[in-house]
XYZ file of C-alpha atoms in Angstrom:
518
model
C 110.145 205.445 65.196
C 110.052 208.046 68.373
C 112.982 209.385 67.557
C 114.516 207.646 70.235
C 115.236 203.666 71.008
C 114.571 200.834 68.008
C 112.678 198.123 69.171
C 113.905 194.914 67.897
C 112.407 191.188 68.556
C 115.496 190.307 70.453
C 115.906 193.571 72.858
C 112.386 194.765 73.104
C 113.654 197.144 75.401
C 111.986 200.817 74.119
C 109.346 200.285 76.602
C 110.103 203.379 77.744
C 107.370 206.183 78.189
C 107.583 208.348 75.234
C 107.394 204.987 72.731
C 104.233 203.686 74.842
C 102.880 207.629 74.391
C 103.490 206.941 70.675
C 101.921 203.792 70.384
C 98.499 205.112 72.271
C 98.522 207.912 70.280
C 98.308 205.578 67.305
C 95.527 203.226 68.383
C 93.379 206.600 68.133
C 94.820 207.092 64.727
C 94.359 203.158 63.263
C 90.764 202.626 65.313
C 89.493 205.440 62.496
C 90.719 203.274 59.495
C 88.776 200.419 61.216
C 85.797 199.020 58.480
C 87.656 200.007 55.611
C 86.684 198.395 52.458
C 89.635 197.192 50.169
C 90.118 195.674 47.139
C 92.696 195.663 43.911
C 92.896 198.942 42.528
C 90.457 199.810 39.653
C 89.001 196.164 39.898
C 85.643 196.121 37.757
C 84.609 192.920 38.921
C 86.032 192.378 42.584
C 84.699 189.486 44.664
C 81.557 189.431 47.728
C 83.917 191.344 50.299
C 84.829 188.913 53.755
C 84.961 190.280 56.692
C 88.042 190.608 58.926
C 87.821 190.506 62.246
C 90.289 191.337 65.513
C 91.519 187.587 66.619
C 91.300 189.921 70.173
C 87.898 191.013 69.662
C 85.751 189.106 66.772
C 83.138 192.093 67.727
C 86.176 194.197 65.917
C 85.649 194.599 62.224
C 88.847 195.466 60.943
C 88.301 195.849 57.033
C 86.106 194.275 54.239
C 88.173 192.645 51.907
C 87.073 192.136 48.429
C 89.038 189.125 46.263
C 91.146 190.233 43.156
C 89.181 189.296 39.898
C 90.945 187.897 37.133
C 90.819 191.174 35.107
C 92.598 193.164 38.266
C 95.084 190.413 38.212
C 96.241 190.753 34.180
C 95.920 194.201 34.523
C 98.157 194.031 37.871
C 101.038 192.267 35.852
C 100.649 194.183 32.854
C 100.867 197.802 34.584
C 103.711 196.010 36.965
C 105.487 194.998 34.143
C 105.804 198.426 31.993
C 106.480 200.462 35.351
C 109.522 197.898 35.783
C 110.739 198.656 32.367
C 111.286 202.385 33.105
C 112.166 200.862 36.860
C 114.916 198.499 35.575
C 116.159 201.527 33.327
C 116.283 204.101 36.504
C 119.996 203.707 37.202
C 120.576 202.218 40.629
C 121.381 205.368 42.792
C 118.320 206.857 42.402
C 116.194 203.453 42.795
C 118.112 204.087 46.218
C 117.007 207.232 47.098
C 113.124 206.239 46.612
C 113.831 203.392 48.909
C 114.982 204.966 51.389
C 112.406 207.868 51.346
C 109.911 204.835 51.791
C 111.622 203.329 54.620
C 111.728 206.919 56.570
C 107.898 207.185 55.989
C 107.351 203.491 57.328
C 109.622 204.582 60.300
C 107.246 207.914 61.140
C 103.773 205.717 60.897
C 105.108 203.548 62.970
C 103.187 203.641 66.216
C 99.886 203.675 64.158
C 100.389 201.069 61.328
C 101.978 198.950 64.552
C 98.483 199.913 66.445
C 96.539 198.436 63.459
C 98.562 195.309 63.660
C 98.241 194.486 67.273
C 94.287 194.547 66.260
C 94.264 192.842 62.991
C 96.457 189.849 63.892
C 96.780 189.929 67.888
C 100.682 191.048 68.262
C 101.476 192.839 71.535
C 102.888 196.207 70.986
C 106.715 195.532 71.282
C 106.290 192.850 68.189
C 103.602 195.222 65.984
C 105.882 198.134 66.382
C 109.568 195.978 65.727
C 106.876 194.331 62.888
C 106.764 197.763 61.008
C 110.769 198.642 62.082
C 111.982 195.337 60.560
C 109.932 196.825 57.295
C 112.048 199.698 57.186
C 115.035 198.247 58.062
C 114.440 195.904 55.119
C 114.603 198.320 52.883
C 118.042 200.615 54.308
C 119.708 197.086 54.832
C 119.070 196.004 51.083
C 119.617 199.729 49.726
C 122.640 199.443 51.578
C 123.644 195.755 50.021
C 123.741 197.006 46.314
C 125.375 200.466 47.178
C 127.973 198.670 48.774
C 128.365 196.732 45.699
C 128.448 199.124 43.362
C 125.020 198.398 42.042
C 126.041 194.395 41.772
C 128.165 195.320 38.226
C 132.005 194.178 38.101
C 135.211 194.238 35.766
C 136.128 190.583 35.057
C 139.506 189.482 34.119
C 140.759 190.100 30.630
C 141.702 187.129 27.381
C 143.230 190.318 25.581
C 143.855 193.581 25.382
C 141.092 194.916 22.874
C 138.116 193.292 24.691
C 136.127 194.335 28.128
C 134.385 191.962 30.026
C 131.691 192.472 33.135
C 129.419 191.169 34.780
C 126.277 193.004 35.551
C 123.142 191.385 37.652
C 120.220 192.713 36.100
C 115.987 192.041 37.303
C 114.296 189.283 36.383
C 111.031 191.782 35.827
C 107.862 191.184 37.534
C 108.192 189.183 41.194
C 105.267 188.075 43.072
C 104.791 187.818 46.421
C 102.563 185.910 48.683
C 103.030 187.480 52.155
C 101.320 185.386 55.447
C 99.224 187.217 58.621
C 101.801 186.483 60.977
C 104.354 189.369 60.329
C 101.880 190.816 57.801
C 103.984 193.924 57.224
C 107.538 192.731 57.289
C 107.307 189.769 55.564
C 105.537 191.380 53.014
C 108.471 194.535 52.703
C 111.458 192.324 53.101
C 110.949 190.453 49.910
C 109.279 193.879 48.298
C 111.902 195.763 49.065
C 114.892 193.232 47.649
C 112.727 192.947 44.624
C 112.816 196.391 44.006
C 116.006 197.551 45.230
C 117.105 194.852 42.085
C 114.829 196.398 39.372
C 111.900 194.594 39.557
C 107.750 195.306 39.943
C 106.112 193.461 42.754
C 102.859 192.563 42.692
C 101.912 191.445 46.082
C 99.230 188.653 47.501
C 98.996 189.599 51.294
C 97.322 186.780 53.319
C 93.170 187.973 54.075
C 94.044 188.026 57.845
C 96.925 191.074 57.678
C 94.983 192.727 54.403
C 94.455 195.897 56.507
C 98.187 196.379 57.291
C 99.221 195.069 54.072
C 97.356 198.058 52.147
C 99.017 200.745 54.744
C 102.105 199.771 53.399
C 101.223 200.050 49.974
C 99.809 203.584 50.366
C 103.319 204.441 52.472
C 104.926 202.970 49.611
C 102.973 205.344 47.180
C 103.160 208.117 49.308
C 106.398 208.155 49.724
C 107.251 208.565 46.510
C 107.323 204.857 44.614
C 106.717 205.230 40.917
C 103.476 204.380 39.655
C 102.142 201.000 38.268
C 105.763 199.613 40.279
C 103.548 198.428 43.009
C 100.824 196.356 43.289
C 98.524 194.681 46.009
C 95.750 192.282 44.807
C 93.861 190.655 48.205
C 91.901 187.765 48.303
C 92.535 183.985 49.542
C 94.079 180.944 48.168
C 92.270 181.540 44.915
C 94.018 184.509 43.937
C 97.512 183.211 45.171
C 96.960 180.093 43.392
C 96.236 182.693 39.831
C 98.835 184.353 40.486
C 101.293 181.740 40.834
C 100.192 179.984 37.837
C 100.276 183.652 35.563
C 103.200 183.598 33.213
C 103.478 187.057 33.285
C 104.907 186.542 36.727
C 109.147 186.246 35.796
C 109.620 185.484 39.964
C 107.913 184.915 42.939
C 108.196 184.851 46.869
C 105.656 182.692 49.352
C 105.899 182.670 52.787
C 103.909 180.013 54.412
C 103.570 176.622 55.576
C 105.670 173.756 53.997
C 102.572 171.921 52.534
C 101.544 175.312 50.956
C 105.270 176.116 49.392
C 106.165 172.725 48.178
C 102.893 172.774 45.883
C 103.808 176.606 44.845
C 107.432 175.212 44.050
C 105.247 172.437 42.041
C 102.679 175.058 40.249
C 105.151 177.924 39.849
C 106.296 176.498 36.113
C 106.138 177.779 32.428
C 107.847 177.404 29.608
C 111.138 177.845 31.131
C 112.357 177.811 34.650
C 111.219 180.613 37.044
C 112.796 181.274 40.238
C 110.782 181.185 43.000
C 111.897 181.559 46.843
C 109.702 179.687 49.515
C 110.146 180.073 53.132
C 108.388 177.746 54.692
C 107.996 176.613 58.575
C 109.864 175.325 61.260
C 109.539 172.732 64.389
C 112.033 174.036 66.089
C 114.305 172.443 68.833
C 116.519 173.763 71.525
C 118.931 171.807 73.257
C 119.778 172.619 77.370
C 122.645 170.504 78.234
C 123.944 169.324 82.011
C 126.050 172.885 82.110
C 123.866 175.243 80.804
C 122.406 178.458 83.147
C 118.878 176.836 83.822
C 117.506 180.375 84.152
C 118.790 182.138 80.808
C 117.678 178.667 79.650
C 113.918 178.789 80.658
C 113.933 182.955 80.149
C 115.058 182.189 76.319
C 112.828 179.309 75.797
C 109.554 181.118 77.111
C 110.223 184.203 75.313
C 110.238 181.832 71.885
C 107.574 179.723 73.018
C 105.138 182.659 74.124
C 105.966 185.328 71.943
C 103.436 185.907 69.215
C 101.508 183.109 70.550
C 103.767 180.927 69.260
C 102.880 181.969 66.118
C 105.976 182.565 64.071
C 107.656 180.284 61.777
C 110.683 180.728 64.574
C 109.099 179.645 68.070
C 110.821 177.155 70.299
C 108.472 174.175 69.992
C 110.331 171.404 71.196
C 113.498 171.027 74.165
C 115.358 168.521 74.842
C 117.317 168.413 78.043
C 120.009 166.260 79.804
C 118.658 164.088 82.308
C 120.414 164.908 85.290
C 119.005 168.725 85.124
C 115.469 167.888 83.227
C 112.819 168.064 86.191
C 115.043 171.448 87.461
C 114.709 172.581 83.827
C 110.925 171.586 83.496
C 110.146 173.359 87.112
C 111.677 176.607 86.126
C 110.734 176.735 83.016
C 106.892 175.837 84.218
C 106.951 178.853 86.177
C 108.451 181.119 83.966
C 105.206 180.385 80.953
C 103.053 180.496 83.812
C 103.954 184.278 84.357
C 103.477 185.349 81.002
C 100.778 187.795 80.651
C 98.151 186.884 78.472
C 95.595 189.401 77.433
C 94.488 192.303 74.996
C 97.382 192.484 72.859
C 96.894 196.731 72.910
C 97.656 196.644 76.688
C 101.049 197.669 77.889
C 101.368 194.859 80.384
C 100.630 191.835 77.748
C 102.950 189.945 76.277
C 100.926 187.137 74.492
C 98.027 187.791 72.555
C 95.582 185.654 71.197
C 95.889 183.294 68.412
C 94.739 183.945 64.969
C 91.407 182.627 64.624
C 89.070 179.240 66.019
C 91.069 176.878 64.161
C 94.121 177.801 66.195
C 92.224 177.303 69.195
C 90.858 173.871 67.586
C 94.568 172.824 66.907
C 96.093 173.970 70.365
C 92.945 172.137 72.123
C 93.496 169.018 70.569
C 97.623 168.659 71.516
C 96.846 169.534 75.080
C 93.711 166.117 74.536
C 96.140 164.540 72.615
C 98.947 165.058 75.131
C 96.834 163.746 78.165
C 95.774 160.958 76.047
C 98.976 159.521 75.428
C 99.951 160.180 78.923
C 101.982 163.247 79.454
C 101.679 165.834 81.971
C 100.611 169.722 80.974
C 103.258 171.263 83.402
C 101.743 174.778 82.754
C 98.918 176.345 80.955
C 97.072 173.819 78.926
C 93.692 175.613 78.937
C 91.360 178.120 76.479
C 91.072 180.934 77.909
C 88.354 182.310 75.174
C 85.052 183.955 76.956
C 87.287 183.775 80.297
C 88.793 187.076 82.533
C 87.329 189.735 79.753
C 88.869 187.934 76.923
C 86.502 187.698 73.885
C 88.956 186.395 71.452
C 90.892 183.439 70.254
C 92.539 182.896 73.858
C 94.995 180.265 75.306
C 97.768 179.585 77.669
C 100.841 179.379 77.015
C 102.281 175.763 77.861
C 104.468 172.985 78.554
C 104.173 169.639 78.332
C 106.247 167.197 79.609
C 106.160 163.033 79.763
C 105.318 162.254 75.982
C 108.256 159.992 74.814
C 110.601 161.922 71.693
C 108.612 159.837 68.741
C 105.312 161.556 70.236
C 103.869 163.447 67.079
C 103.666 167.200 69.446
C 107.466 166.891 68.335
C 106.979 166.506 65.062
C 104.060 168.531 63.794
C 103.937 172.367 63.587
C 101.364 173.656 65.270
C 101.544 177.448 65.073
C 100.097 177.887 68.732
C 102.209 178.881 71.933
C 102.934 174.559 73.114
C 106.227 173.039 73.410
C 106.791 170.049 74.694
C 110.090 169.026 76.651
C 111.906 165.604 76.569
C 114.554 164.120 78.762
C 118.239 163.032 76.244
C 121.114 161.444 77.915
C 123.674 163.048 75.524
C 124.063 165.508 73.554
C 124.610 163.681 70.775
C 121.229 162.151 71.567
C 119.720 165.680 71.287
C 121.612 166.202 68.076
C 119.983 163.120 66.807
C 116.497 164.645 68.033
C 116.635 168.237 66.441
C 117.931 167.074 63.402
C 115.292 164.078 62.504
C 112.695 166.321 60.958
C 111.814 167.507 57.077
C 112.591 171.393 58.603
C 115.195 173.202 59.081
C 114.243 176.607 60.570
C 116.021 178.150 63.885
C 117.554 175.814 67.038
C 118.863 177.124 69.803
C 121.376 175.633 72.493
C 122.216 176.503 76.226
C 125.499 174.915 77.453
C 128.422 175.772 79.687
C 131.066 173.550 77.799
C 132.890 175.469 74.473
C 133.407 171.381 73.344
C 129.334 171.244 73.273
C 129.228 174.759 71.530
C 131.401 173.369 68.967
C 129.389 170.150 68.133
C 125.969 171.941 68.297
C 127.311 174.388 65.761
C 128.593 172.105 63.644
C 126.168 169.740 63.288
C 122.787 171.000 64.186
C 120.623 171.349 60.632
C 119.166 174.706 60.708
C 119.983 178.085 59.081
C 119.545 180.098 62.122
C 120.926 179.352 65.209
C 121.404 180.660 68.719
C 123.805 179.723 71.838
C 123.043 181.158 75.530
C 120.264 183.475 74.571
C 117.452 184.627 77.509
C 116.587 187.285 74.850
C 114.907 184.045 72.424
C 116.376 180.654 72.554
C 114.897 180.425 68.688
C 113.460 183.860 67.624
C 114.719 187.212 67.495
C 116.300 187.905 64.488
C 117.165 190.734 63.077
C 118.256 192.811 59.058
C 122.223 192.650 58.801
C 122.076 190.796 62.375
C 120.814 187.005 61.389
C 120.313 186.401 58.428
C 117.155 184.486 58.366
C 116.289 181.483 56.078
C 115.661 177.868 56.716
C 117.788 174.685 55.436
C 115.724 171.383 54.367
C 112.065 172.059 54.205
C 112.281 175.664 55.626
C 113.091 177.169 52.681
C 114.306 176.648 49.267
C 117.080 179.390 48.308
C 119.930 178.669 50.639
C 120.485 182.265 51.291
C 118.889 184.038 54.042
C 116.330 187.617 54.156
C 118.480 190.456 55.852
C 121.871 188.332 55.215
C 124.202 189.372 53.100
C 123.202 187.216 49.726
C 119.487 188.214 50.051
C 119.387 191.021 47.295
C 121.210 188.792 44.383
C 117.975 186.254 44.320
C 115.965 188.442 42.670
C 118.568 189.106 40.141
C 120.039 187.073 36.769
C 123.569 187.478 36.174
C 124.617 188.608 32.423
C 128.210 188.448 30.901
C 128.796 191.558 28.954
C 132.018 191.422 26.824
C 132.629 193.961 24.504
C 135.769 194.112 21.789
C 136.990 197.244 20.608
């Protein structure tokens, strides 16, 4: 990005001078793209445009977005689908070297597509700018993935001597995807760039809150050199994702969302024959501090993945459960540590949580904290809206901790996308087990402990794809292409293989035997 230190979700340690420099210099650049108006390319008919505003500022108008019409969407798939003939065709190594050309050009824009994110959907600057490097590093990590295996074609064994057999994974053709607000650049390039990096068009859906940011990559993407027609963007709401998940011209697809919203896609997304379609979904996500564990990595780890975001990532720490004997230590460091976090404009150096994403966050967060003081726990920290408060115009509210509910209470169950977590007292760790596994997701858990005997049970029996041990950098969140590979078990996700792992790339691909006699 500045030439000099990556910043990552884990390390977040570039906040060095010449990156912050960067980063101002590209506010100046994004505020002039503010108001832009956007729709599908070419669309004759495109929908009453909806304003989107800064969750910091609502004064902030950030773009006018116009919905795809039904004619932009069949011409979408039906340009998408004769660029990804010549696409499929391109042989692999050169498929490569437009990849990477677009990840270098995502890597210099940087500190202003970053800028626009921190105003579009509230991230501080550490996450917008490791936002837009996770996009590029999407794209090396998967360029690197079929390079290192030879472009996914192998020599099989032999029945005789006058016949060659291989097998060769091959696109599917044209692959969707519906990208949400929350990392509305990388999770929008991750699945992008695998789908392309196999042969295949994309045709993207971005969510209406991250349009702005979605259509700077596309233009990076064109700029840098992407054929045309292999790309396309069509914004709008749930309308337009629900079209374009029920198109059979679409041969894959890719949501990221909430688990009501990808168990109806995985419902909808049907034709004539089986499609597959990869849905990563949400998370409630539990970490475990046992009677050994360093109370202070412990509550640096869990308030980094409660408050990060605003708690707004599929990946936050929403739930702990702690042995007994060190739970009201636990709960008063902890406590302190959210009540430190700096909450404020997201473009200021100093904050580290943002707002939330709009009123109905604020709606959702207000009710647990009612909720929780109805049923008779105490808000240890935070607890309030901070909205109209301290020269904060937008969506506004403290991060928190609540303690006192018993483990059935339903602020452990639900997902609530806002930065709450709510703490419980266990008497073993199998007890804790028993906790963080009794949920329909399977996200990210995390686990503080002393004792290599606990390490061992927590890793083998904890029900989640990601998972973390001793980590003050995020006892949940932080990871990272060809680091963690991140994908959910249960319903967190329906592939079993995780973005930036090492089985990512083959998804969007269909194996074919080719045996030839001669």
């Amino acid at each position: 990005m500045s030439g000099t230190t990556q910043v990552t979700y884990a390390t977040l340690t570039a906040d060095n001078e010449e990156l912050n420099a960067a980063y101002d210099d590209g506010v100046r650049t994004a505020r002039g793209w503010l108001g832009a108006q956007i729709g599908a390319p070419g669309d004759p008919s495109p929908g009453d445009p909806v304003e989107v505003h800064s969750p910091a500022d609502p004064s902030v108008l950030i773009a006018r977005v116009s919905a795809a019409s039904p004619q932009a969407l069949e011409s979408a798939v039906a340009a998408a689908r004769a660029a990804g003939v010549r696409w499929a065709a391109t042989p692999w190594q050169e498929r490569l070297r437009v990849l990477r050309a677009v990840a270098d050009l995502i890597s210099e824009r940087a500190p202003e597509m970053a800028a626009l994110m921190t105003m579009e959907v509230g991230k501080n600057r550490l996450e917008a700018l490791g936002d837009v490097e996770e996009s590029a590093v999407f794209f090396r990590y998967y360029c690197d993935q079929v390079e290192n295996n030879g472009g996914f074609e192998a020599a099989m064994e032999q029945l005789s001597s006058t016949e060659l057999t291989r097998s060769v994974l091959k696109p599917h053709g044209v692959w969707a995807v519906i990208s949400p607000f929350n990392f509305p650049m990388a999770l929008a390039a991750g699945p992008a760039a695998a789908a392309l990096v196999a042969g295949n068009a994309v045709v993207l859906k971005p969510s209406v809150q991250g349009t702005h940011v979605a259509w700077k990559l596309y233009e990076t993407m064109l700029e840098a050199g992407l054929p045309e027609g292999l790309m396309q963007i069509l914004p709008g709401g749930d309308e337009v994702g629900k079209a374009l998940v029920a198109h059979p011209g679409v041969d894959g697809l890719t949501f990221t969302g909430s688990y009501t919203g990808g168990m109806s896609v995985i419902d909808a997304f049907r034709g004539s024959y089986p499609r597959p379609v990869i849905t990563e979904m949400g998370g409630k996500n539990p970490t475990i501090v046992t009677a050994t564990a360093d109370l202070d990595a412990a509550a640096k780890g869990i308030t980094r993945s409660v408050a990060g975001a605003s708690g707004q990532k599929c990946s936050a720490c929403s739930r702990v459960y702690v042995d007994r004997s060190v739970h009201d230590e636990l709960v008063r460091r902890l406590g302190a540590a959210l009540g430190e976090v700096v909450v404020g404009d997201p473009l200021e150096r100093e904050t580290f949580t943002g707002p939330v994403i709009d009123a109905d966050a604020v709606e959702r967060f207000r009710d647990a904290v009612e909720h929780a003081r109805a049923a008779g726990g105490t808000v240890v920290t935070g607890g309030e809206v901070l909205q109209g408060r301290d020269g904060l115009p937008g969506y506004y509210v403290q991060p928190t901790l609540i303690s006192g509910l018993p483990a059935d209470d339903e602020l452990f169950e639900k997902e609530l996308f806002v930065p709450l977590a709510v703490v419980a007292p266990v008497d073993s760790l199998d007890e804790a087990l028993g906790h963080a596994n009794e949920t329909v997701f399977g996200l990210t858990a995390g686990l503080f402990s002393g004792r290599q005997e606990e390490i061992e049970e927590f890793l083998a029996r904890i029900e989640a794809g990601v998972v973390y041990v001793n980590r003050p950098a995020g006892a949940t969140t932080g990871a990272w292409p060809g680091v963690q590979p991140f994908g959910g078990w249960k319903g967190s996700g329906s592939s079993g293989k995780a973005g930036g792992g090492l089985h990512y790339v083959q998804l969007f691909m269909r194996e074919q035997s080719q045996t030839v006699v001669g």
